[in-house]
Amino acid sequence: MTRVRGPIWLLLAGAMLGGCASASDFLVPAPSMAPPRAATAGEEDPAARPAPAVREPVPGAAPPRPAPPAPLATPPASTPPAPPPRSAAIPREPPVLAPQASAEEEQRLKAQAERRIEGTEKLVQRIDPARLPREQQENYRTIQSFLVKAREALSTRDVQRAFTLADKAYLLADEMSKAPR
């Protein structure tokens, strides 16, 4: 039995001493003091205060009363930092992510979008949605949705988006009208 204990103790001691921590880390207790904290605005460092002046007793006078004990400074509850102040100016228009088109280009795109919407509506009128298979009914609803969104984009003067949506609706409608039923 003693033959087995020796190697076990040796392995145990080697494992304890050979790890990432040193043996002294196991034998020394962790510090119990809180780390010093930085003084925040409005707080004074108690060590930076001047020591109170010591008064000499005056003969014949009553002994001075002891000063009340100073209240213990308690650390403030940890609060998240305040968010940065918002600027007073609120932008009136959202930032533009697409390049600005000239007035001439905008008119051309608007006319093209309107022609695409009209052409798509003509194609859609020739389609009977009740006779469509399920997947084509979904495409039919997508075409209708693209047309609604294209008209909304035109009303908000987003001509590039209106043209893109109208073009997608037209291409879907054109494919649907050519597909055998």
Coordinates of C-alpha atoms in Angstrom, one line a residue:
M1 CA 0.0 0.0 0.0
T2 CA 2.8 2.4 0.8
R3 CA 4.3 1.6 -2.5
V4 CA 1.2 3.0 -4.2
R5 CA 0.9 6.1 -2.0
G6 CA 4.4 7.4 -2.8
P7 CA 3.8 7.7 -6.6
I8 CA 0.3 9.1 -6.0
W9 CA 1.6 11.8 -3.7
L10 CA 4.4 12.5 -6.2
L11 CA 1.9 12.9 -9.0
L12 CA -0.4 15.1 -6.9
A13 CA 2.5 17.3 -5.8
G14 CA 3.7 17.6 -9.4
A15 CA 0.3 18.5 -10.7
M16 CA -0.1 21.2 -8.1
L17 CA 3.3 22.7 -8.6
G18 CA 3.6 22.2 -12.3
G19 CA 0.5 24.0 -13.5
C20 CA 0.1 27.6 -14.6
A21 CA 0.0 28.9 -11.0
S22 CA 2.9 28.7 -8.7
A23 CA 2.8 26.9 -5.4
S24 CA 2.8 30.3 -3.6
D25 CA -0.5 31.2 -5.3
F26 CA -2.1 28.3 -3.5
L27 CA -0.6 29.2 -0.1
V28 CA -1.2 33.0 -0.1
P29 CA -4.7 34.1 0.5
A30 CA -6.2 36.5 -2.1
P31 CA -6.2 40.2 -1.1
S32 CA -9.4 41.2 0.6
M33 CA -9.1 45.0 0.1
A34 CA -11.1 46.6 -2.7
P35 CA -8.9 48.2 -5.3
P36 CA -8.6 52.0 -5.0
R37 CA -11.1 53.8 -7.1
A38 CA -10.6 57.0 -9.0
A39 CA -12.4 60.0 -7.5
T40 CA -15.2 61.3 -9.6
A41 CA -16.3 64.9 -10.1
G42 CA -17.6 66.4 -6.9
E43 CA -15.8 63.9 -4.6
E44 CA -12.7 64.7 -2.7
D45 CA -9.9 62.3 -2.0
P46 CA -9.8 61.9 1.8
A47 CA -6.0 61.7 1.8
A48 CA -5.8 65.0 0.0
R49 CA -7.7 66.9 2.8
P50 CA -5.5 68.8 5.2
A51 CA -5.3 67.5 8.8
P52 CA -7.4 69.4 11.3
A53 CA -5.5 71.8 13.5
V54 CA -4.7 70.6 17.0
R55 CA -5.8 73.1 19.7
E56 CA -3.9 73.6 22.8
P57 CA -6.1 73.4 25.9
V58 CA -6.8 76.8 27.5
P59 CA -6.3 76.8 31.3
G60 CA -9.6 77.3 33.2
A61 CA -11.8 76.5 30.2
A62 CA -14.2 73.6 29.9
P63 CA -12.7 70.6 28.1
P64 CA -13.7 70.6 24.5
R65 CA -16.3 68.2 23.3
P66 CA -15.1 65.5 21.1
A67 CA -15.9 66.0 17.4
P68 CA -18.6 63.7 16.0
P69 CA -17.2 60.9 14.0
A70 CA -17.0 61.6 10.3
P71 CA -19.5 59.6 8.2
L72 CA -17.9 56.7 6.4
A73 CA -17.7 57.3 2.7
T74 CA -19.7 54.7 0.9
P75 CA -19.0 54.0 -2.7
P76 CA -21.8 55.1 -5.0
A77 CA -23.8 52.4 -6.7
S78 CA -22.4 51.6 -10.0
T79 CA -24.5 53.3 -12.6
P80 CA -24.0 53.1 -16.4
P81 CA -22.4 56.1 -17.9
A82 CA -24.8 58.7 -19.1
P83 CA -25.3 58.7 -22.9
P84 CA -23.8 61.6 -24.8
P85 CA -26.1 64.6 -25.2
R86 CA -28.2 64.7 -28.3
S87 CA -27.6 67.5 -30.6
A88 CA -30.4 70.1 -30.7
A89 CA -30.6 70.1 -34.5
I90 CA -32.8 67.4 -35.9
P91 CA -32.2 66.8 -39.6
R92 CA -35.2 67.7 -41.7
E93 CA -34.5 65.2 -44.5
P94 CA -33.2 61.7 -44.2
P95 CA -29.7 61.1 -45.5
V96 CA -29.6 60.3 -49.2
L97 CA -28.0 56.9 -49.9
A98 CA -28.4 57.0 -53.7
P99 CA -26.7 59.6 -56.0
Q100 CA -28.9 62.6 -56.8
A101 CA -30.2 62.7 -60.3
S102 CA -30.5 65.9 -62.3
A103 CA -34.0 67.3 -62.8
E104 CA -33.8 66.1 -66.4
E105 CA -32.8 62.5 -65.4
E106 CA -35.5 62.5 -62.7
Q107 CA -38.2 63.4 -65.3
R108 CA -36.9 60.6 -67.7
L109 CA -37.0 58.0 -64.9
K110 CA -40.4 59.1 -63.8
A111 CA -41.8 58.8 -67.3
Q112 CA -40.2 55.3 -67.7
A113 CA -41.6 54.2 -64.4
E114 CA -45.1 55.4 -65.3
R115 CA -44.9 53.5 -68.7
R116 CA -43.7 50.4 -66.9
I117 CA -46.6 50.6 -64.4
E118 CA -49.1 51.0 -67.3
G119 CA -47.6 48.2 -69.3
T120 CA -47.7 45.9 -66.3
E121 CA -51.3 46.7 -65.6
K122 CA -52.2 45.8 -69.2
L123 CA -50.4 42.4 -68.8
V124 CA -52.0 41.7 -65.5
Q125 CA -55.5 42.5 -66.8
R126 CA -55.1 39.6 -69.3
I127 CA -54.3 37.1 -66.5
D128 CA -57.2 35.3 -64.7
P129 CA -55.8 34.8 -61.1
A130 CA -58.4 32.1 -60.4
R131 CA -57.0 29.8 -63.1
L132 CA -53.4 30.1 -61.9
P133 CA -51.5 27.3 -60.0
R134 CA -50.5 28.1 -56.4
E135 CA -47.0 29.2 -57.2
Q136 CA -48.2 31.5 -59.9
Q137 CA -50.8 33.0 -57.6
E138 CA -48.0 33.9 -55.3
N139 CA -46.2 35.6 -58.2
Y140 CA -49.4 37.4 -59.1
R141 CA -49.7 38.8 -55.6
T142 CA -46.0 39.8 -55.8
I143 CA -46.7 41.7 -59.0
Q144 CA -49.6 43.5 -57.3
S145 CA -47.4 44.4 -54.4
F146 CA -44.6 45.8 -56.6
L147 CA -47.2 47.9 -58.4
V148 CA -48.5 49.4 -55.1
K149 CA -45.0 50.1 -53.9
A150 CA -44.0 51.6 -57.2
R151 CA -46.9 54.1 -57.1
E152 CA -46.0 55.0 -53.5
A153 CA -42.4 55.6 -54.5
L154 CA -43.6 57.9 -57.3
S155 CA -45.8 59.8 -54.9
T156 CA -42.8 60.4 -52.6
R157 CA -40.7 61.4 -55.7
D158 CA -38.4 58.4 -55.3
V159 CA -38.2 57.8 -59.0
Q160 CA -35.3 55.4 -59.0
R161 CA -37.1 53.1 -56.6
A162 CA -40.4 53.5 -58.5
F163 CA -38.7 52.5 -61.7
T164 CA -37.0 49.5 -60.2
L165 CA -40.2 48.2 -58.6
A166 CA -42.2 48.8 -61.8
D167 CA -39.6 47.0 -63.9
K168 CA -39.6 44.0 -61.6
A169 CA -43.4 43.9 -61.7
Y170 CA -43.3 44.1 -65.5
L171 CA -40.8 41.3 -65.9
L172 CA -42.8 39.0 -63.6
A173 CA -46.0 39.8 -65.4
D174 CA -44.4 39.3 -68.8
E175 CA -43.1 35.9 -67.8
M176 CA -46.4 34.9 -66.3
S177 CA -48.3 36.0 -69.4
K178 CA -46.0 33.8 -71.6
A179 CA -46.1 30.8 -69.4
P180 CA -48.5 28.0 -70.6
R181 CA -51.6 27.6 -68.4

